[in-house]
């Protein structure tokens, strides 16, 4: 029943709501920042201590926009990621910066998607046979005889911009045991919700710039690593990196408001060299830290990266803390090396781990043994802000970070 309701809503949206124009009127002075009740839930769940008392003391504070908080894909804890609705929520919650992950379509137009090949889990593309037939890998149902999971792979480069704009955004997720398209699409994690997953409005990169600018917020576009071999139909990686910057230039956005980011070092070095006004805020997304060997190599490389002009590193936030011999959360070797090299640090991504009662998983990797309730995320954030001294924090629910930043007097 649940799957059929979701698919029905998305199918209706496909034919009606999806093509609607995005409202781009000035918004930043038309509403007050509201953090809602989640920060208070987390504070109530914290262990007793001075940090809890401090955060409780701010319960009646006026909520304000915080430069410290980045809306990671908008506010995808509850809204379909990279949609106008998700960005609206991030802005209302006070995120000072909002992210558009940038991919490109078959006709080389820039759009906001976390991955070039996530349309099968973040949109309703599979519900429309003509578009589903264009997917890199068509939908295959779960095979109970062999235990082979259900699968599909639909990429932005499979379709044109016009086709992309007919889709509805949905909550990211899939059901590996799905035997139909409807049951495969019904895979929203239990710590999220489909309450607002009726027909998220997908955005081009240009539209995201106009929308985020209408809030008066900053931008952090990520050049997503292409899933196709580059150059793609004559379109090079450098063309892609440059096109992202060109769209801010065309919109008249000052470089100081833009924080371009990439996991590909070549993109970061390209921006530093070719677009120095934007490149000085280029963010090196560092996934090398995911293995012990990679973590050691990444830490050792930081001085040389700083000398090469990289000013901002952004690993998953687990890499920036560790436990000392007494079990206290403290800055990691990576954090210490980055600061010694004169670099800034940005963390990703808060509010992405689900329930923390069993340690928090990936994002709390080096401190898992002392994480046992949802309120512990504020304990980790406090160390990152005060001891590591991170510049910004990505969050799937910006309100959580905004509340903390406002309470602690952070920008």
Short mmCIF file of C-alpha atoms in Angstrom, two decimals, residues 7 10 113 115-127 132 135-139 150-156 158-159 167-168 170-175 181 184-187:
data_model
loop_
_atom_site.label_atom_id
_atom_site.label_comp_id
_atom_site.label_asym_id
_atom_site.label_seq_id
_atom_site.Cartn_x
_atom_site.Cartn_y
_atom_site.Cartn_z
CA UNK A 7 4.30 5.97 -6.91
CA UNK A 10 5.03 10.82 -8.20
CA UNK A 113 22.28 15.91 -8.76
CA UNK A 115 25.67 11.69 -8.69
CA UNK A 116 25.64 11.50 -12.45
CA UNK A 117 23.97 8.11 -12.07
CA UNK A 118 21.43 8.36 -9.27
CA UNK A 119 18.22 9.14 -11.17
CA UNK A 120 16.88 5.65 -10.47
CA UNK A 121 16.99 6.28 -6.70
CA UNK A 122 16.33 10.04 -6.49
CA UNK A 123 13.65 10.57 -9.18
CA UNK A 124 10.65 8.83 -10.68
CA UNK A 125 12.36 8.08 -14.02
CA UNK A 126 11.63 4.34 -13.77
CA UNK A 127 7.87 4.92 -13.74
CA UNK A 132 13.42 4.17 -18.32
CA UNK A 135 18.78 4.17 -18.70
CA UNK A 136 22.33 2.82 -18.79
CA UNK A 137 21.08 -0.31 -17.01
CA UNK A 138 17.32 -1.00 -17.18
CA UNK A 139 15.45 -2.07 -14.07
CA UNK A 150 17.00 -5.62 -7.77
CA UNK A 151 19.01 -3.10 -9.75
CA UNK A 152 18.96 -0.18 -12.20
CA UNK A 153 21.30 2.58 -13.27
CA UNK A 154 19.95 5.79 -14.74
CA UNK A 155 22.33 8.66 -15.45
CA UNK A 156 21.95 12.33 -16.27
CA UNK A 158 21.24 9.17 -20.54
CA UNK A 159 18.71 11.96 -21.10
CA UNK A 167 11.04 14.32 -13.64
CA UNK A 168 10.01 14.54 -10.00
CA UNK A 170 11.94 11.71 -4.50
CA UNK A 171 13.71 10.69 -1.31
CA UNK A 172 16.95 8.92 -2.16
CA UNK A 173 16.66 5.18 -1.69
CA UNK A 174 15.87 1.83 -3.24
CA UNK A 175 14.69 -1.57 -2.06
CA UNK A 181 9.36 -0.71 -10.04
CA UNK A 184 12.10 -1.01 -5.80
CA UNK A 185 11.50 2.74 -5.46
CA UNK A 186 10.08 2.30 -1.96
CA UNK A 187 13.43 2.36 -0.17
#
